[in-house]
Each structure stands twice: as C-alpha cells, then as structure tokens.
Amino acid sequence: RILWYGSPPPRNVLKQRSLAVVPGDAQALVEGAEPPAVPAPRAAVLDAAGFANARQLRAAYHQLSCPVLVLAPAESAPSILRWLRPADDLALSEAPKELLLYRLRQLDAQRSRSLDALSGLPRRRQLYEALQRLLPLCSEAHPLTLLLIDIDHFKRLNDMHGHMAGDQVIRELGAIVASAAPQAEELARYGGEEFAVLLGSGEARGRATGEALRQAIAEHAFPDDIAITVSVGLSATATPITAEQLVQQADEAIYAAKAAGRDRVVSYSELERDAAARDEDVALASFENLTQVVAQRVTEMLTWRGRRLFERLRLQAENDALTGLYARRYLDRRLNHEVEVAHGESLELCAALFDL
C-alpha cells in the first residue's frame, strides 16, 4: 500500500510482499489530481527523476497527506530539506536499493505507531497536523471540508451489549470510514465514539461523502444484529481559518443533527441560514441544541438505570412466579414482625412446613 510517483519502482521493491506498490501519475498529481483510491495508504514515494523540475516535485509533495519518502540526487538534497516535513524522509537516488527498503519500512513503522489501535485510523493529533498544514493554503480553488461522525446512543450500546461489543463496533466503523473516503486528506478517530474525515473539496462533495458514510454504516451488518446509526456534522471553508474554528463548527453541526433526531448529516452553513431566517444568533441556536442533546442523554441514562433497577427488583419479587404464593424472602421478613406482635400481645404462633 505504497503510492509511487516518478520512475518505475525497482524490482526488489515490487517483490516485497509487505509493500504493495501502487503506481501513480506524477503529472496528474502536480496538476492537483487526487491520488489513487487506495484504502489507508501507508506512505508515498516521490522520485525526483519523474518530475520536470524541483517546483513540480514540491507541488506534488504538498498534494499528499500520508508519510512521504522523497528520492532525489545528492545536489538537490539541501533545497528539499528546507521544505520537507519533519515526519517525512529523504533518500538519495544513488543510494543502494536495500537502503530504500529500509527507509520505507521505517516510514511504515512510524505510521503504524501513530495509528489508533482499536480503529486502525490515525489519532486526533494527525488530524490537527493536517489541518494546520492545509488551512493556511485554503482558497476558493482549494477548499476544505471537515466531517465529524458521532455514533448515536453509543453509551446505551455499551450498557446493553457490553464494552466488547462496543469495541468491535469501533473496529468495524474504522474500516467503513477508511473505505468510504479513500481520497481524504486525513482520517482520524477523533475520540471515543467520534471519527473525523478531512476532504480537499467543497461542501457539496463533503455532504455526498457524509451521506454515503451514514448510509453505509446504517446498512452494515454489525455483530449480534446491533443497529448502528451516526450523526454527521459538516464544516466547509474556502478561506484560511484556525483548526479550532473548523472543528468547533463541525461539532455544533453534530449537536444540531442529534437535536433534529439523529441519523442525518447537518452542515454548519445550514445552522447559519436557519438562525438568520429566525433572526437569531447562530451561537444561541447551537447552545439550545447542546442543552437539548445533553438533557436527552441525562434522561436516557436515568431511564436506563431505572429500568435495570426495576428489573432487579422484579426478579426479587416477594411473590413466587410459579405457584403464586409468597416467596421465602417475604416469609423471612414477615415472620420477624409476627413474632414481635405475638410476644407483645401474648399470642401463640403456629408454623407449618410442607415438603414434597
């Protein structure tokens, strides 16, 4: 699962079973075309020999969000090192191919260490690194869209089916997200039951991706026939804003989706339009959505705990379910009271036990 741009990969690289190499079109990458649809690419190689000049090489490099190994001649190394990201690597074209394999494996290991162990997706830190890298370059020609995906009623799922089932849902959701958005700038398990997809596109395509994800999750056959739905919050921008602003907008859109009934995609621009139509501040509308969702969660928690308590009490009921007579628990409690009354009033007591 290595994206390779430039000259054809060496044979000893192609023979490595652990490195599935996918050739790419270097010129298309320079022109802004998206990389091939490869689920969870581990790394990319940019061979300087396949680009017309250093400017094209750098332009192609900034199109990629996965870890990158740049192959270049020794005389180009000083200039490349000035724009190479700290997490990426540089290898000299004239270096032995065994060294190239070693560098690729190191890059792969570094990527693996940055992945969430449960979902197999990058962690929140990688998402913020991508946002901080891409947002300053944002424009009408290069917009960004962030999708935050939150599992509906996930706590109820854990309560009813156990945390092992919840973990399995997280694993399978990670695979669904990766396969449904293979060309994303970045994917991440944002935290808990929340996932993130960062797209190098506008709101229309972001909504289409969000709807495809929502539908794929709703139709997926999870273990034990568990039905899962998600609420998706979308925030798009064509102007440079901070990562915190983009995430906050998507988060507010999630609460709007949950307040509207869950299992839907809501964009922050919808919140702004609705607030403007009602002549109110979007911050007030977001606060109302937040309080509504929190109130629902508290009610659900109390209802669930109350039902469990009632179930335990029902199982301990004082009437025997089979015979309809009082059970032993009732007899033990009542007998003490009857003995005290009999002693106080000098009454006689008689007890009879029947055994089959």
GROMACS .gro file of C-alpha atoms in nm:
model
  356
    1ARG     CA    1   0.000   0.000   0.000
    2ILE     CA    2   0.265   0.247  -0.115
    3LEU     CA    3   0.182   0.524  -0.363
    4TRP     CA    4   0.476   0.555  -0.607
    5TYR     CA    5   0.519   0.863  -0.827
    6GLY     CA    6   0.800   0.909  -1.077
    7SER     CA    7   1.014   0.647  -1.243
    8PRO     CA    8   0.905   0.280  -1.225
    9PRO     CA    9   0.969   0.118  -0.884
   10PRO     CA   10   1.276  -0.106  -0.854
   11ARG     CA   11   1.216  -0.478  -0.889
   12ASN     CA   12   1.335  -0.558  -0.538
   13VAL     CA   13   1.067  -0.321  -0.404
   14LEU     CA   14   0.794  -0.478  -0.616
   15LYS     CA   15   0.892  -0.824  -0.489
   16GLN     CA   16   0.834  -0.724  -0.126
   17ARG     CA   17   0.503  -0.881  -0.024
   18SER     CA   18   0.464  -0.643   0.272
   19LEU     CA   19   0.490  -0.337   0.042
   20ALA     CA   20   0.202  -0.334  -0.206
   21VAL     CA   21   0.313  -0.066  -0.452
   22VAL     CA   22   0.052   0.135  -0.644
   23PRO     CA   23   0.196   0.339  -0.936
   24GLY     CA   24   0.070   0.695  -0.967
   25ASP     CA   25   0.060   0.960  -1.237
   26ALA     CA   26   0.321   1.219  -1.139
   27GLN     CA   27   0.194   1.485  -1.380
   28ALA     CA   28  -0.166   1.445  -1.264
   29LEU     CA   29  -0.051   1.484  -0.904
   30VAL     CA   30   0.134   1.806  -0.990
   31GLU     CA   31  -0.179   1.943  -1.154
   32GLY     CA   32  -0.382   1.879  -0.839
   33ALA     CA   33  -0.542   1.547  -0.931
   34GLU     CA   34  -0.613   1.325  -0.635
   35PRO     CA   35  -0.402   1.016  -0.565
   36PRO     CA   36  -0.537   0.670  -0.650
   37ALA     CA   37  -0.817   0.537  -0.432
   38VAL     CA   38  -0.613   0.316  -0.201
   39PRO     CA   39  -0.763   0.231   0.142
   40ALA     CA   40  -0.540   0.362   0.421
   41PRO     CA   41  -0.217   0.421   0.219
   42ARG     CA   42   0.079   0.378   0.449
   43ALA     CA   43   0.324   0.601   0.261
   44ALA     CA   44   0.414   0.757  -0.073
   45VAL     CA   45   0.739   0.774  -0.270
   46LEU     CA   46   0.821   1.075  -0.489
   47ASP     CA   47   1.107   1.001  -0.728
   48ALA     CA   48   1.253   1.333  -0.844
   49ALA     CA   49   1.352   1.167  -1.173
   50GLY     CA   50   0.986   1.152  -1.269
   51PHE     CA   51   0.928   1.529  -1.238
   52ALA     CA   52   1.032   1.802  -1.480
   53ASN     CA   53   1.186   2.027  -1.213
   54ALA     CA   54   1.210   2.095  -0.838
   55ARG     CA   55   0.899   2.315  -0.842
   56GLN     CA   56   0.686   2.029  -0.975
   57LEU     CA   57   0.832   1.792  -0.718
   58ARG     CA   58   0.744   2.031  -0.437
   59ALA     CA   59   0.391   2.089  -0.575
   60ALA     CA   60   0.331   1.712  -0.588
   61TYR     CA   61   0.466   1.673  -0.236
   62HIS     CA   62   0.213   1.921  -0.093
   63GLN     CA   63  -0.073   1.726  -0.252
   64LEU     CA   64  -0.003   1.426  -0.027
   65SER     CA   65  -0.107   1.390   0.337
   66CYS     CA   66   0.038   1.044   0.407
   67PRO     CA   67   0.405   0.994   0.510
   68VAL     CA   68   0.635   1.066   0.214
   69LEU     CA   69   0.981   0.944   0.114
   70VAL     CA   70   1.147   1.168  -0.145
   71LEU     CA   71   1.410   1.016  -0.378
   72ALA     CA   72   1.646   1.279  -0.518
   73PRO     CA   73   2.007   1.325  -0.629
   74ALA     CA   74   2.259   1.450  -0.374
   75GLU     CA   75   2.279   1.801  -0.526
   76SER     CA   76   1.904   1.852  -0.469
   77ALA     CA   77   1.906   1.741  -0.106
   78PRO     CA   78   1.979   2.081   0.059
   79SER     CA   79   1.685   2.256  -0.110
   80ILE     CA   80   1.444   1.966  -0.047
   81LEU     CA   81   1.532   1.954   0.322
   82ARG     CA   82   1.412   2.315   0.355
   83TRP     CA   83   1.051   2.221   0.278
   84LEU     CA   84   1.040   1.856   0.387
   85ARG     CA   85   0.807   1.797   0.685
   86PRO     CA   86   0.978   1.659   0.999
   87ALA     CA   87   0.780   1.333   0.985
   88ASP     CA   88   0.885   1.259   0.624
   89ASP     CA   89   1.217   1.134   0.488
   90LEU     CA   90   1.471   1.183   0.208
   91ALA     CA   91   1.681   0.917   0.034
   92LEU     CA   92   1.947   0.975  -0.230
   93SER     CA   93   1.871   0.833  -0.573
   94GLU     CA   94   2.217   0.679  -0.595
   95ALA     CA   95   2.185   0.502  -0.258
   96PRO     CA   96   2.163   0.121  -0.253
   97LYS     CA   97   1.811  -0.013  -0.304
   98GLU     CA   98   1.843  -0.202   0.025
   99LEU     CA   99   1.865   0.137   0.198
  100LEU     CA  100   1.548   0.246   0.018
  101LEU     CA  101   1.366  -0.061   0.151
  102TYR     CA  102   1.493   0.013   0.500
  103ARG     CA  103   1.370   0.374   0.481
  104LEU     CA  104   1.028   0.261   0.357
  105ARG     CA  105   0.995   0.014   0.644
  106GLN     CA  106   1.094   0.285   0.894
  107LEU     CA  107   0.833   0.517   0.747
  108ASP     CA  108   0.575   0.240   0.764
  109ALA     CA  109   0.662   0.165   1.128
  110GLN     CA  110   0.634   0.533   1.216
  111ARG     CA  111   0.290   0.546   1.056
  112SER     CA  112   0.179   0.235   1.246
  113ARG     CA  113   0.284   0.387   1.579
  114SER     CA  114   0.064   0.689   1.507
  115LEU     CA  115  -0.250   0.480   1.447
  116ASP     CA  116  -0.528   0.418   1.696
  117ALA     CA  117  -0.500   0.053   1.799
  118LEU     CA  118  -0.876  -0.009   1.803
  119SER     CA  119  -1.000   0.160   1.484
  120GLY     CA  120  -0.680   0.139   1.278
  121LEU     CA  121  -0.714   0.509   1.191
  122PRO     CA  122  -0.478   0.795   1.274
  123ARG     CA  123  -0.530   0.974   1.602
  124ARG     CA  124  -0.658   1.326   1.668
  125ARG     CA  125  -0.304   1.465   1.663
  126GLN     CA  126  -0.256   1.367   1.298
  127LEU     CA  127  -0.584   1.537   1.209
  128TYR     CA  128  -0.473   1.864   1.369
  129GLU     CA  129  -0.135   1.843   1.198
  130ALA     CA  130  -0.312   1.809   0.861
  131LEU     CA  131  -0.545   2.100   0.945
  132GLN     CA  132  -0.258   2.326   1.046
  133ARG     CA  133  -0.075   2.238   0.726
  134LEU     CA  134  -0.368   2.275   0.484
  135LEU     CA  135  -0.585   2.554   0.627
  136PRO     CA  136  -0.335   2.835   0.552
  137LEU     CA  137  -0.343   2.725   0.185
  138CYS     CA  138  -0.723   2.721   0.171
  139SER     CA  139  -0.889   2.916  -0.112
  140GLU     CA  140  -1.187   2.908  -0.349
  141ALA     CA  141  -0.983   2.681  -0.575
  142HIS     CA  142  -0.871   2.459  -0.284
  143PRO     CA  143  -1.149   2.442  -0.022
  144LEU     CA  144  -1.151   2.210   0.279
  145THR     CA  145  -1.440   2.022   0.436
  146LEU     CA  146  -1.436   1.852   0.776
  147LEU     CA  147  -1.681   1.576   0.868
  148LEU     CA  148  -1.721   1.474   1.231
  149ILE     CA  149  -1.906   1.143   1.268
  150ASP     CA  150  -2.056   1.052   1.606
  151ILE     CA  151  -2.217   0.715   1.688
  152ASP     CA  152  -2.573   0.758   1.811
  153HIS     CA  153  -2.658   0.618   2.157
  154PHE     CA  154  -2.315   0.459   2.198
  155LYS     CA  155  -2.338   0.450   2.579
  156ARG     CA  156  -2.665   0.262   2.553
  157LEU     CA  157  -2.492   0.013   2.323
  158ASN     CA  158  -2.219  -0.046   2.582
  159ASP     CA  159  -2.475  -0.083   2.860
  160MET     CA  160  -2.692  -0.329   2.669
  161HIS     CA  161  -2.431  -0.535   2.482
  162GLY     CA  162  -2.111  -0.479   2.681
  163HIS     CA  163  -1.785  -0.299   2.609
  164MET     CA  164  -1.651  -0.587   2.398
  165ALA     CA  165  -1.936  -0.530   2.153
  166GLY     CA  166  -1.869  -0.155   2.163
  167ASP     CA  167  -1.503  -0.214   2.079
  168GLN     CA  168  -1.600  -0.434   1.783
  169VAL     CA  169  -1.830  -0.162   1.652
  170ILE     CA  170  -1.540   0.087   1.671
  171ARG     CA  171  -1.316  -0.154   1.476
  172GLU     CA  172  -1.570  -0.208   1.200
  173LEU     CA  173  -1.658   0.161   1.181
  174GLY     CA  174  -1.289   0.244   1.130
  175ALA     CA  175  -1.282   0.012   0.828
  176ILE     CA  176  -1.605   0.160   0.688
  177VAL     CA  177  -1.476   0.517   0.721
  178ALA     CA  178  -1.146   0.426   0.552
  179SER     CA  179  -1.316   0.252   0.260
  180ALA     CA  180  -1.586   0.518   0.212
  181ALA     CA  181  -1.338   0.808   0.199
  182PRO     CA  182  -1.017   0.669   0.040
  183GLN     CA  183  -0.919   1.005  -0.111
  184ALA     CA  184  -0.950   1.206   0.209
  185GLU     CA  185  -0.670   1.439   0.311
  186GLU     CA  186  -0.683   1.278   0.655
  187LEU     CA  187  -0.891   1.030   0.853
  188ALA     CA  188  -0.890   1.002   1.230
  189ARG     CA  189  -1.056   0.853   1.531
  190TYR     CA  190  -1.126   1.186   1.694
  191GLY     CA  191  -1.202   1.037   2.033
  192GLY     CA  192  -1.433   0.782   2.194
  193GLU     CA  193  -1.716   0.714   1.950
  194GLU     CA  194  -1.628   1.006   1.721
  195PHE     CA  195  -1.446   0.992   1.386
  196ALA     CA  196  -1.319   1.264   1.152
  197VAL     CA  197  -1.279   1.288   0.774
  198LEU     CA  198  -1.093   1.583   0.618
  199LEU     CA  199  -1.162   1.637   0.248
  200GLY     CA  200  -0.989   1.864  -0.001
  201SER     CA  201  -1.321   1.968  -0.152
  202GLY     CA  202  -1.623   2.191  -0.102
  203GLU     CA  203  -1.944   2.143   0.093
  204ALA     CA  204  -2.138   1.967  -0.185
  205ARG     CA  205  -1.892   1.682  -0.214
  206GLY     CA  206  -1.850   1.677   0.162
  207ARG     CA  207  -2.223   1.628   0.207
  208ALA     CA  208  -2.226   1.350  -0.053
  209THR     CA  209  -1.943   1.174   0.132
  210GLY     CA  210  -2.119   1.221   0.465
  211GLU     CA  211  -2.444   1.076   0.329
  212ALA     CA  212  -2.256   0.780   0.177
  213LEU     CA  213  -2.089   0.715   0.514
  214ARG     CA  214  -2.415   0.748   0.706
  215GLN     CA  215  -2.591   0.506   0.472
  216ALA     CA  216  -2.304   0.254   0.467
  217ILE     CA  217  -2.299   0.244   0.849
  218ALA     CA  218  -2.678   0.213   0.876
  219GLU     CA  219  -2.679  -0.079   0.631
  220HIS     CA  220  -2.373  -0.258   0.773
  221ALA     CA  221  -2.431  -0.592   0.944
  222PHE     CA  222  -2.274  -0.546   1.288
  223PRO     CA  223  -2.232  -0.842   1.527
  224ASP     CA  224  -2.539  -0.961   1.722
  225ASP     CA  225  -2.762  -0.767   1.480
  226ILE     CA  226  -2.674  -0.442   1.656
  227ALA     CA  227  -2.829  -0.149   1.468
  228ILE     CA  228  -2.593   0.147   1.442
  229THR     CA  229  -2.663   0.497   1.314
  230VAL     CA  230  -2.443   0.806   1.314
  231SER     CA  231  -2.491   1.181   1.323
  232VAL     CA  232  -2.258   1.374   1.095
  233GLY     CA  233  -2.155   1.738   1.141
  234LEU     CA  234  -2.003   1.917   0.842
  235SER     CA  235  -1.800   2.235   0.823
  236ALA     CA  236  -1.653   2.371   0.497
  237THR     CA  237  -1.426   2.667   0.431
  238ALA     CA  238  -1.269   2.836   0.131
  239THR     CA  239  -1.080   3.090   0.344
  240PRO     CA  240  -0.799   3.034   0.594
  241ILE     CA  241  -0.941   2.988   0.945
  242THR     CA  242  -0.799   2.813   1.251
  243ALA     CA  243  -0.825   2.441   1.308
  244GLU     CA  244  -1.017   2.511   1.629
  245GLN     CA  245  -1.279   2.714   1.440
  246LEU     CA  246  -1.336   2.445   1.177
  247VAL     CA  247  -1.366   2.172   1.441
  248GLN     CA  248  -1.598   2.384   1.657
  249GLN     CA  249  -1.830   2.446   1.362
  250ALA     CA  250  -1.847   2.075   1.276
  251ASP     CA  251  -1.909   1.993   1.642
  252GLU     CA  252  -2.201   2.238   1.660
  253ALA     CA  253  -2.342   2.080   1.344
  254ILE     CA  254  -2.329   1.737   1.514
  255TYR     CA  255  -2.541   1.864   1.803
  256ALA     CA  256  -2.787   2.008   1.553
  257ALA     CA  257  -2.810   1.667   1.382
  258LYS     CA  258  -2.873   1.492   1.713
  259ALA     CA  259  -3.126   1.753   1.825
  260ALA     CA  260  -3.313   1.702   1.495
  261GLY     CA  261  -3.347   1.327   1.554
  262ARG     CA  262  -3.001   1.177   1.480
  263ASP     CA  263  -2.905   0.958   1.181
  264ARG     CA  264  -2.853   1.256   0.949
  265VAL     CA  265  -2.596   1.496   0.804
  266VAL     CA  266  -2.610   1.864   0.905
  267SER     CA  267  -2.374   2.138   0.787
  268TYR     CA  268  -2.272   2.446   0.982
  269SER     CA  269  -2.389   2.661   0.690
  270GLU     CA  270  -2.741   2.520   0.749
  271LEU     CA  271  -2.725   2.639   1.110
  272GLU     CA  272  -2.626   2.986   0.992
  273ARG     CA  273  -2.909   3.000   0.737
  274ASP     CA  274  -3.168   2.876   0.985
  275ALA     CA  275  -3.053   3.121   1.251
  276ALA     CA  276  -3.064   3.409   1.001
  277ALA     CA  277  -3.417   3.308   0.895
  278ARG     CA  278  -3.527   3.323   1.261
  279ASP     CA  279  -3.333   3.646   1.315
  280GLU     CA  280  -3.127   3.498   1.597
  281ASP     CA  281  -2.759   3.441   1.672
  282VAL     CA  282  -2.619   3.109   1.550
  283ALA     CA  283  -2.437   3.076   1.885
  284LEU     CA  284  -2.773   3.082   2.066
  285ALA     CA  285  -2.915   2.817   1.832
  286SER     CA  286  -2.608   2.600   1.893
  287PHE     CA  287  -2.645   2.640   2.269
  288GLU     CA  288  -3.010   2.534   2.250
  289ASN     CA  289  -2.914   2.224   2.050
  290LEU     CA  290  -2.644   2.142   2.304
  291THR     CA  291  -2.878   2.170   2.603
  292GLN     CA  292  -3.143   1.962   2.426
  293VAL     CA  293  -2.900   1.680   2.348
  294VAL     CA  294  -2.747   1.685   2.699
  295ALA     CA  295  -3.096   1.673   2.852
  296GLN     CA  296  -3.183   1.375   2.630
  297ARG     CA  297  -2.867   1.195   2.735
  298VAL     CA  298  -2.934   1.252   3.105
  299THR     CA  299  -3.294   1.134   3.063
  300GLU     CA  300  -3.182   0.825   2.874
  301MET     CA  301  -2.923   0.743   3.141
  302LEU     CA  302  -3.174   0.780   3.426
  303THR     CA  303  -3.436   0.582   3.236
  304TRP     CA  304  -3.192   0.303   3.158
  305ARG     CA  305  -3.066   0.283   3.517
  306GLY     CA  306  -3.424   0.293   3.647
  307ARG     CA  307  -3.523   0.007   3.419
  308ARG     CA  308  -3.229  -0.203   3.536
  309LEU     CA  309  -3.315  -0.136   3.899
  310PHE     CA  310  -3.679  -0.226   3.839
  311GLU     CA  311  -3.571  -0.546   3.664
  312ARG     CA  312  -3.360  -0.648   3.962
  313LEU     CA  313  -3.649  -0.576   4.198
  314ARG     CA  314  -3.886  -0.771   3.979
  315LEU     CA  315  -3.657  -1.072   3.992
  316GLN     CA  316  -3.653  -1.041   4.369
  317ALA     CA  317  -4.031  -1.001   4.395
  318GLU     CA  318  -4.200  -1.138   4.703
  319ASN     CA  319  -4.444  -1.349   4.503
  320ASP     CA  320  -4.327  -1.682   4.368
  321ALA     CA  321  -4.379  -1.672   3.991
  322LEU     CA  322  -4.456  -2.045   3.962
  323THR     CA  323  -4.704  -2.106   4.247
  324GLY     CA  324  -4.837  -1.756   4.302
  325LEU     CA  325  -4.765  -1.788   4.677
  326TYR     CA  326  -4.545  -1.565   4.882
  327ALA     CA  327  -4.176  -1.643   4.840
  328ARG     CA  328  -3.919  -1.723   5.112
  329ARG     CA  329  -3.793  -1.363   5.111
  330TYR     CA  330  -4.139  -1.241   5.215
  331LEU     CA  331  -4.169  -1.509   5.484
  332ASP     CA  332  -3.831  -1.420   5.639
  333ARG     CA  333  -3.921  -1.052   5.653
  334ARG     CA  334  -4.280  -1.102   5.776
  335LEU     CA  335  -4.202  -1.368   6.035
  336ASN     CA  336  -3.992  -1.130   6.248
  337HIS     CA  337  -4.282  -0.885   6.260
  338GLU     CA  338  -4.537  -1.157   6.353
  339VAL     CA  339  -4.314  -1.290   6.633
  340GLU     CA  340  -4.276  -0.941   6.782
  341VAL     CA  341  -4.653  -0.882   6.768
  342ALA     CA  342  -4.725  -1.224   6.926
  343HIS     CA  343  -4.482  -1.163   7.212
  344GLY     CA  344  -4.618  -0.817   7.274
  345GLU     CA  345  -4.978  -0.937   7.289
  346SER     CA  346  -4.907  -1.279   7.447
  347LEU     CA  347  -5.040  -1.461   7.144
  348GLU     CA  348  -4.949  -1.808   7.025
  349LEU     CA  349  -4.791  -1.873   6.684
  350CYS     CA  350  -4.805  -2.187   6.473
  351ALA     CA  351  -4.582  -2.259   6.171
  352ALA     CA  352  -4.624  -2.547   5.929
  353LEU     CA  353  -4.374  -2.652   5.658
  354PHE     CA  354  -4.479  -2.878   5.371
  355ASP     CA  355  -4.224  -3.077   5.173
  356LEU     CA  356  -4.289  -3.283   4.861
   0.00000   0.00000   0.00000
